[in-house]
PDB file of C-alpha atoms in Angstrom:
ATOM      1  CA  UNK K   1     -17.861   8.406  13.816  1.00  0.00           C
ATOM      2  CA  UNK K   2     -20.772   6.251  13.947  1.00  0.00           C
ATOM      3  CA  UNK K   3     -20.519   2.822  11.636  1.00  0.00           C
ATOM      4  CA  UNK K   4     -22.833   3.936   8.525  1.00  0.00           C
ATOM      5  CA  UNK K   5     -20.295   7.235   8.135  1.00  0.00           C
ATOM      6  CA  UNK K   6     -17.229   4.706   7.766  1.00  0.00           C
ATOM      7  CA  UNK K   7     -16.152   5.904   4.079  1.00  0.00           C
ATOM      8  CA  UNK K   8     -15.213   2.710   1.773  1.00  0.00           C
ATOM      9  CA  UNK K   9     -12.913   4.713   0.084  1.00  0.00           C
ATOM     10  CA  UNK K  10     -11.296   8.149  -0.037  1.00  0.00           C
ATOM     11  CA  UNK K  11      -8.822   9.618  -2.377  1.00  0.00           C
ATOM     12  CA  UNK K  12      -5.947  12.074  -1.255  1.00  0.00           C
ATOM     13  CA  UNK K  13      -3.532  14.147  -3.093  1.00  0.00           C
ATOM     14  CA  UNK K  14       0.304  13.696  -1.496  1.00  0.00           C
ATOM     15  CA  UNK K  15       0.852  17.374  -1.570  1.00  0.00           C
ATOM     16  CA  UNK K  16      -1.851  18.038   1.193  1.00  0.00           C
ATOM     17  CA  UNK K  17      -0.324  18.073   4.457  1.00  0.00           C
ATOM     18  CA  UNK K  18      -2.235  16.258   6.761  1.00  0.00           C
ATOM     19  CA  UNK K  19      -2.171  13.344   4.344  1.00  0.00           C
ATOM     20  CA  UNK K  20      -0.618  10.706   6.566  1.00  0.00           C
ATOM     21  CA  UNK K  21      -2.854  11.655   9.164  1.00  0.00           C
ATOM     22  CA  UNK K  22      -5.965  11.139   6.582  1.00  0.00           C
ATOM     23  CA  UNK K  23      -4.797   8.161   5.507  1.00  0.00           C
ATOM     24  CA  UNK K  24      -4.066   6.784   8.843  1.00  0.00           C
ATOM     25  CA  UNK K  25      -8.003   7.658  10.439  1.00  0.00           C
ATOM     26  CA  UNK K  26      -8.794   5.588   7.479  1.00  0.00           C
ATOM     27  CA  UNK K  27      -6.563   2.391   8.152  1.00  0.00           C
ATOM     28  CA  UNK K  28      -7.128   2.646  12.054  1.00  0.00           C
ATOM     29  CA  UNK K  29     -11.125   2.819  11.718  1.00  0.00           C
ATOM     30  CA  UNK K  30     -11.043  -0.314   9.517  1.00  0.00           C
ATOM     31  CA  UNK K  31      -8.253  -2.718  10.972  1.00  0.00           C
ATOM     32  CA  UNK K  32      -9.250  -5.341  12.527  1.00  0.00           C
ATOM     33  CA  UNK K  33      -8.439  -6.175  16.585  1.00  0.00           C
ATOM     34  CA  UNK K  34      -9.068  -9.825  16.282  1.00  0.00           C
ATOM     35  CA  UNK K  35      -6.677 -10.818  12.950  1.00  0.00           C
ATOM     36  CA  UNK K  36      -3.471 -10.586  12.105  1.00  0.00           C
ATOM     37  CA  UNK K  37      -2.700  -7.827   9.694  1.00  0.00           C
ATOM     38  CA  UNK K  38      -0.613  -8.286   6.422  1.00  0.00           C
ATOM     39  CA  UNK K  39       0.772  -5.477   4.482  1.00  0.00           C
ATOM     40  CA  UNK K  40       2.117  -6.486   1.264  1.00  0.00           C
ATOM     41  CA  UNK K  41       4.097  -4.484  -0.598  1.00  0.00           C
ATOM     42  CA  UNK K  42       4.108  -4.723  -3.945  1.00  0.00           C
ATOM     43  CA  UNK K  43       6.335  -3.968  -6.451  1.00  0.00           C
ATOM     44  CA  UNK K  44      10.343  -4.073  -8.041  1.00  0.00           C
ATOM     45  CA  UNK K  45      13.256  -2.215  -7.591  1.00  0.00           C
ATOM     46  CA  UNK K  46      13.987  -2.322 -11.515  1.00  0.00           C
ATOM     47  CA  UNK K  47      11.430   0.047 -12.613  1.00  0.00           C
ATOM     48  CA  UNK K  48      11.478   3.274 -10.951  1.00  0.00           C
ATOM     49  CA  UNK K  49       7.375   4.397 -10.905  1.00  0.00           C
ATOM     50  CA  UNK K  50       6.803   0.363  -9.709  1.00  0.00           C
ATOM     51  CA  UNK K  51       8.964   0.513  -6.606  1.00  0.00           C
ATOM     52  CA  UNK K  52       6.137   2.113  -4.047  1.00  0.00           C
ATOM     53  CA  UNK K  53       5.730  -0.909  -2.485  1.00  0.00           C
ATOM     54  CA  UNK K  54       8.646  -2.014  -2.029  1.00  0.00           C
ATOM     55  CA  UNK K  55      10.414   1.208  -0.642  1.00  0.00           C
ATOM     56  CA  UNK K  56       7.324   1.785   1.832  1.00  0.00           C
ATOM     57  CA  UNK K  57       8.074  -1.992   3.042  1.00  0.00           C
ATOM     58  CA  UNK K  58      12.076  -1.217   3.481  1.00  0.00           C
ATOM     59  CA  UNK K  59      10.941   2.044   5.589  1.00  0.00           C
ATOM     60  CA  UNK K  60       8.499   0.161   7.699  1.00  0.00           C
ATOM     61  CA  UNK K  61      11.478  -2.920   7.892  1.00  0.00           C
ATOM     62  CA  UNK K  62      13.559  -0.076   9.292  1.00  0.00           C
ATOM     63  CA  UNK K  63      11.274   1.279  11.727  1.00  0.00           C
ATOM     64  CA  UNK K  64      10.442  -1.498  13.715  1.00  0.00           C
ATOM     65  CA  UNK K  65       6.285  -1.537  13.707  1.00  0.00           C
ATOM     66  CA  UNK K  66       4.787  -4.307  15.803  1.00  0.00           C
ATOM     67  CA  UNK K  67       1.226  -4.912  15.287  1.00  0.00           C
ATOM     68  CA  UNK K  68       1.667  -5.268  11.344  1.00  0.00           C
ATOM     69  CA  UNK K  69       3.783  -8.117   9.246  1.00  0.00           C
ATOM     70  CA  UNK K  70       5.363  -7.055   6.122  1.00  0.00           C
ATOM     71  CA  UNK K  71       6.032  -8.695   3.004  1.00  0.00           C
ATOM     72  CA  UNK K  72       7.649  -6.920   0.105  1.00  0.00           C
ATOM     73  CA  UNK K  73      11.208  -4.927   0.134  1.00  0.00           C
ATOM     74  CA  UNK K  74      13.591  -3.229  -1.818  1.00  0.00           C
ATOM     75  CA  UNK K  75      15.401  -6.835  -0.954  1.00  0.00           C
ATOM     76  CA  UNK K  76      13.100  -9.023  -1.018  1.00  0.00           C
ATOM     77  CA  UNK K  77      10.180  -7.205  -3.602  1.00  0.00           C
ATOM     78  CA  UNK K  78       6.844  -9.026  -3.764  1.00  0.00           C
ATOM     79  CA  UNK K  79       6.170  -9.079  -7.884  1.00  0.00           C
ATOM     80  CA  UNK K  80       4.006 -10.738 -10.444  1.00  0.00           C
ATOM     81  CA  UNK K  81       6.784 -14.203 -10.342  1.00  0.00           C
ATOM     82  CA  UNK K  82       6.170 -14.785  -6.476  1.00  0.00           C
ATOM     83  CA  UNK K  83       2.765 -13.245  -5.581  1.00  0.00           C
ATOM     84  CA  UNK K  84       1.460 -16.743  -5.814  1.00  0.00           C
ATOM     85  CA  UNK K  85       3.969 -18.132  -3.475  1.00  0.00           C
ATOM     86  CA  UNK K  86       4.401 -14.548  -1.090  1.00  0.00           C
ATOM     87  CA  UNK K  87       0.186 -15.329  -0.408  1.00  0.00           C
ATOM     88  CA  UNK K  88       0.700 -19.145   0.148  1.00  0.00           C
ATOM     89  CA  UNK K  89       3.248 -18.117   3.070  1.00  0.00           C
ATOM     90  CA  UNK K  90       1.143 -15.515   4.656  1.00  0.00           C
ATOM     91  CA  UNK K  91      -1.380 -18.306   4.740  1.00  0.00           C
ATOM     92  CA  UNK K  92       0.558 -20.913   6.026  1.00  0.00           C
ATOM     93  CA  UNK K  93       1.712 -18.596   8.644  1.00  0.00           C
ATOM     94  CA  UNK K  94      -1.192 -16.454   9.895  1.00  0.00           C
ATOM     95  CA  UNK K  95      -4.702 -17.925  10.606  1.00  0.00           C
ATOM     96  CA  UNK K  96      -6.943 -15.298   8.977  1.00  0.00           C
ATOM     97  CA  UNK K  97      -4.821 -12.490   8.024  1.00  0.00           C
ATOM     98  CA  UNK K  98      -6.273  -9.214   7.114  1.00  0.00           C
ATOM     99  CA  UNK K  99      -4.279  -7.342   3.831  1.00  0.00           C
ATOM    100  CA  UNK K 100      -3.498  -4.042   2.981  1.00  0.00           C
ATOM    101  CA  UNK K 101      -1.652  -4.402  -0.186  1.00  0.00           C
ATOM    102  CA  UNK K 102       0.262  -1.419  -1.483  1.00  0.00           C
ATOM    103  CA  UNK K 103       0.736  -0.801  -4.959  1.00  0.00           C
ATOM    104  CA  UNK K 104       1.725   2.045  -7.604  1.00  0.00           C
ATOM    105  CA  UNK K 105      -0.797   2.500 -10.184  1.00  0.00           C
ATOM    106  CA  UNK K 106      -1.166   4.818 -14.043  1.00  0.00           C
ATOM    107  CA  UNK K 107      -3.723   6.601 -14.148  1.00  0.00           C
ATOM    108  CA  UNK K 108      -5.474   9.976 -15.699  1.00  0.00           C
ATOM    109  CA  UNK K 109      -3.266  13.099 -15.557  1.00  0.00           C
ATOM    110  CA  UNK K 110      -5.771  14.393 -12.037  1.00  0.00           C
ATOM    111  CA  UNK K 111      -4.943  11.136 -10.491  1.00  0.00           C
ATOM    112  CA  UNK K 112      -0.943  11.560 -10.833  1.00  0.00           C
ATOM    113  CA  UNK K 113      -0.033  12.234  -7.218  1.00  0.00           C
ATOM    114  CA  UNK K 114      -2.938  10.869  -5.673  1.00  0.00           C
ATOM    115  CA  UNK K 115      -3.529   7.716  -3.239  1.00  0.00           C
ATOM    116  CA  UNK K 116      -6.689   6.020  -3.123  1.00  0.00           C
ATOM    117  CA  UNK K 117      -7.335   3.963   0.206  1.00  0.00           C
ATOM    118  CA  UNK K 118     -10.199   2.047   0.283  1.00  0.00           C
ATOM    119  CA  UNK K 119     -11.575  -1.407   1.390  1.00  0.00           C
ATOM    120  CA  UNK K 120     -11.947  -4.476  -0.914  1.00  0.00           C
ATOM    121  CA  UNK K 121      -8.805  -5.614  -3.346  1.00  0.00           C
ATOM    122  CA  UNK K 122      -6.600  -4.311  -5.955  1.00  0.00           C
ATOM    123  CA  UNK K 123      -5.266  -5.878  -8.857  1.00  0.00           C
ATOM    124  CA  UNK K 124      -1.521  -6.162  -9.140  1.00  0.00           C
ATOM    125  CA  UNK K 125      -0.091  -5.449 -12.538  1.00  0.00           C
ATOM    126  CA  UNK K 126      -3.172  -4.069 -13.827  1.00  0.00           C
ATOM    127  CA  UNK K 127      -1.657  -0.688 -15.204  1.00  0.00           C
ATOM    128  CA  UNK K 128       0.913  -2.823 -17.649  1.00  0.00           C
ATOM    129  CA  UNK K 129      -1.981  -4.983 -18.425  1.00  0.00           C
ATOM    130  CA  UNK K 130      -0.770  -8.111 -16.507  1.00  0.00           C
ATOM    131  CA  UNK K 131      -3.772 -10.912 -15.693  1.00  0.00           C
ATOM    132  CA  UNK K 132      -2.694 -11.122 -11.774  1.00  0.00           C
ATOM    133  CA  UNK K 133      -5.344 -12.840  -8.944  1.00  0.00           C
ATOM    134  CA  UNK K 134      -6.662  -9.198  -7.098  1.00  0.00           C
ATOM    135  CA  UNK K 135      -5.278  -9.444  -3.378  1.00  0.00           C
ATOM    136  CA  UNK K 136      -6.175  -7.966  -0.427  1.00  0.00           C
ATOM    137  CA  UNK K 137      -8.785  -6.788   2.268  1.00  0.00           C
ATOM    138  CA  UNK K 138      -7.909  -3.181   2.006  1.00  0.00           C
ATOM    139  CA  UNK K 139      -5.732  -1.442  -0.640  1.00  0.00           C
ATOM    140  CA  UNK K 140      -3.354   1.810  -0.786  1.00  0.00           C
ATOM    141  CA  UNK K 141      -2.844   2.908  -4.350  1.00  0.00           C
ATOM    142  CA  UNK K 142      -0.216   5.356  -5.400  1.00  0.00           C
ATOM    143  CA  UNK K 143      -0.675   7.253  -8.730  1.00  0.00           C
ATOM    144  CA  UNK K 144       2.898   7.442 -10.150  1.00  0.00           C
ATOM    145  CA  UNK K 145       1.948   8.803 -13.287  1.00  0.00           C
ATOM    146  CA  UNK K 146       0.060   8.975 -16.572  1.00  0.00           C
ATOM    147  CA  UNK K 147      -1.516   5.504 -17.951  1.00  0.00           C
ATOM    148  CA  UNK K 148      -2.550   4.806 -21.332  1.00  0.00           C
ATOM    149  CA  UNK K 149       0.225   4.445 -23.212  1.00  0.00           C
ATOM    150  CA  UNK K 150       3.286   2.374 -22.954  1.00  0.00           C
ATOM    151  CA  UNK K 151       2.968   1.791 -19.666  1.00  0.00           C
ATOM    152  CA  UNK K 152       6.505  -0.219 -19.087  1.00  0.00           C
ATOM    153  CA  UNK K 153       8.340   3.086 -20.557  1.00  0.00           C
ATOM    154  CA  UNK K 154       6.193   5.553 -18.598  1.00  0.00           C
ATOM    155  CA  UNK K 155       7.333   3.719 -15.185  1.00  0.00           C
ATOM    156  CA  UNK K 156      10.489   3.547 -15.911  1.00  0.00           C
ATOM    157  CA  UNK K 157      10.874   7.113 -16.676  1.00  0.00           C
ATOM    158  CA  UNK K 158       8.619   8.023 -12.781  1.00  0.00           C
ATOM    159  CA  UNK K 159      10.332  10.810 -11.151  1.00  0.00           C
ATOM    160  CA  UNK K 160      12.266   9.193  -8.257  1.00  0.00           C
ATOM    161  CA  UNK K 161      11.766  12.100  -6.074  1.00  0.00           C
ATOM    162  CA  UNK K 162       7.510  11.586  -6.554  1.00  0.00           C
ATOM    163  CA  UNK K 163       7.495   8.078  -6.128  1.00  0.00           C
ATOM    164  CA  UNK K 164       9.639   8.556  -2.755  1.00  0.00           C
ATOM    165  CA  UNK K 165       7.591  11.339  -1.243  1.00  0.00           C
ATOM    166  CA  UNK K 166       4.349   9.325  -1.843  1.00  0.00           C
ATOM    167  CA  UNK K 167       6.627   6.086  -0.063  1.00  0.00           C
ATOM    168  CA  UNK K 168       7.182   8.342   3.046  1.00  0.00           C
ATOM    169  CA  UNK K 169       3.545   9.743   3.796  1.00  0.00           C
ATOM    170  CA  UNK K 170       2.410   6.050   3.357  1.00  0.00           C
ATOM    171  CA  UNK K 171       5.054   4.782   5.801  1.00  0.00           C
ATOM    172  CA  UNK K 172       4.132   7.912   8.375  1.00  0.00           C
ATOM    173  CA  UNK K 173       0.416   6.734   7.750  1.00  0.00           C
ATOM    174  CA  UNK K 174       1.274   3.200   8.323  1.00  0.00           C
ATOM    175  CA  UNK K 175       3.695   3.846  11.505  1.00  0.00           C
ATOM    176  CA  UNK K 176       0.657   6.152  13.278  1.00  0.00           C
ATOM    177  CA  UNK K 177      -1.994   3.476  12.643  1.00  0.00           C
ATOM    178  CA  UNK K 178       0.668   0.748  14.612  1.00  0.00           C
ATOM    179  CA  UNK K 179       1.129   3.593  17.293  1.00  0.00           C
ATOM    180  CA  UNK K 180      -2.669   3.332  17.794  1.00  0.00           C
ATOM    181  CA  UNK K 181      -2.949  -0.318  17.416  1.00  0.00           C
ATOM    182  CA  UNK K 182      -0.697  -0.988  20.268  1.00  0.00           C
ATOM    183  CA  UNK K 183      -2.396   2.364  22.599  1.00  0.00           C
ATOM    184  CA  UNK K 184      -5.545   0.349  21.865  1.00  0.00           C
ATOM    185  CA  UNK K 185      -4.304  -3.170  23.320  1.00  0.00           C
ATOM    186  CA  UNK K 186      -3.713  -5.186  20.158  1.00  0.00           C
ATOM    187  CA  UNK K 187       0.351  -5.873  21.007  1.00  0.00           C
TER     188      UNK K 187
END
């Protein structure tokens, strides 16, 4: 695919089965091979529709990738309190990092069960109206459900099962763009 047909962003539902696979082609034809790459993982384990990020980071903990660092876990969750603090450390510790930050997001009732990939930043926070710095060089965003109206009480009340599904295709997605970082040289 020649450079001007690179999409900047694409939008899949989770129920589509070659999701990971989607989502994957669109991480490995935009990762860098000359920076370190970042995946923060954002979220909490105390709201159930918020914890995305933090259960595809405690997947990709457990399955050993090696061409990408990861911040955020169900043990360690990277949140509003130490975003600040989580970016100063991947600075200090990586010259030039590239990010993908992961987050859930509200959004219309056709979004719910959607992930939009896409380059450029995403704001943290931004469905429970939260004034956070937007983050990142590329962005996965998980629709968890319907945004609009109380917000903190519609994550809360995420169906577990959803929010875990959509955790799993982005880990698979995640695990086969490593697979092709290191077939292409980068480890």
């Amino acid at each position: 695919m020649s450079k001007s047909m690179i999409l900047k962003k694409s939008t899949y539902h989770m129920n589509d089965s070659f999701v990971s696979l989607k989502l994957s082609r669109f991480l490995t034809n935009h990762l860098p091979t000359d920076q370190p790459i970042i995946l923060l993982c954002i979220g909490t384990d105390r709201s159930t529709g918020d914890s995305l990020g933090p259960l595809v980071g405690s997947f990709l903990k457990e399955s050993l990738i090696k061409n990408i660092h990861v911040f955020g876990t169900l043990d360690e969750p990277v949140h509003a309190k130490n975003l600040p603090e989580t970016i100063q450390q991947v600075e200090e510790t990586f010259h030039n990092p590239y990010i993908i930050a992961v987050d859930a997001a509200l959004g219309s009732i056709r979004k719910v069960k959607t992930m939009d990939i896409g380059l450029g930043s995403l704001q943290p926070g931004a469905a429970v109206k939260k004034k956070i710095s937007s983050i990142g060089n590329l962005y996965i965003k998980g629709y968890v459900n319907v945004g609009g109206f109380l917000e903190y009480t519609v994550l809360q009340c995420t169906r577990l099962s959803d929010v875990m599904s959509m955790a799993q295709i982005i880990t698979k997605a995640i695990q086969y763009a490593d697979t092709r970082l290191s077939v292409n040289g980068i480890d």
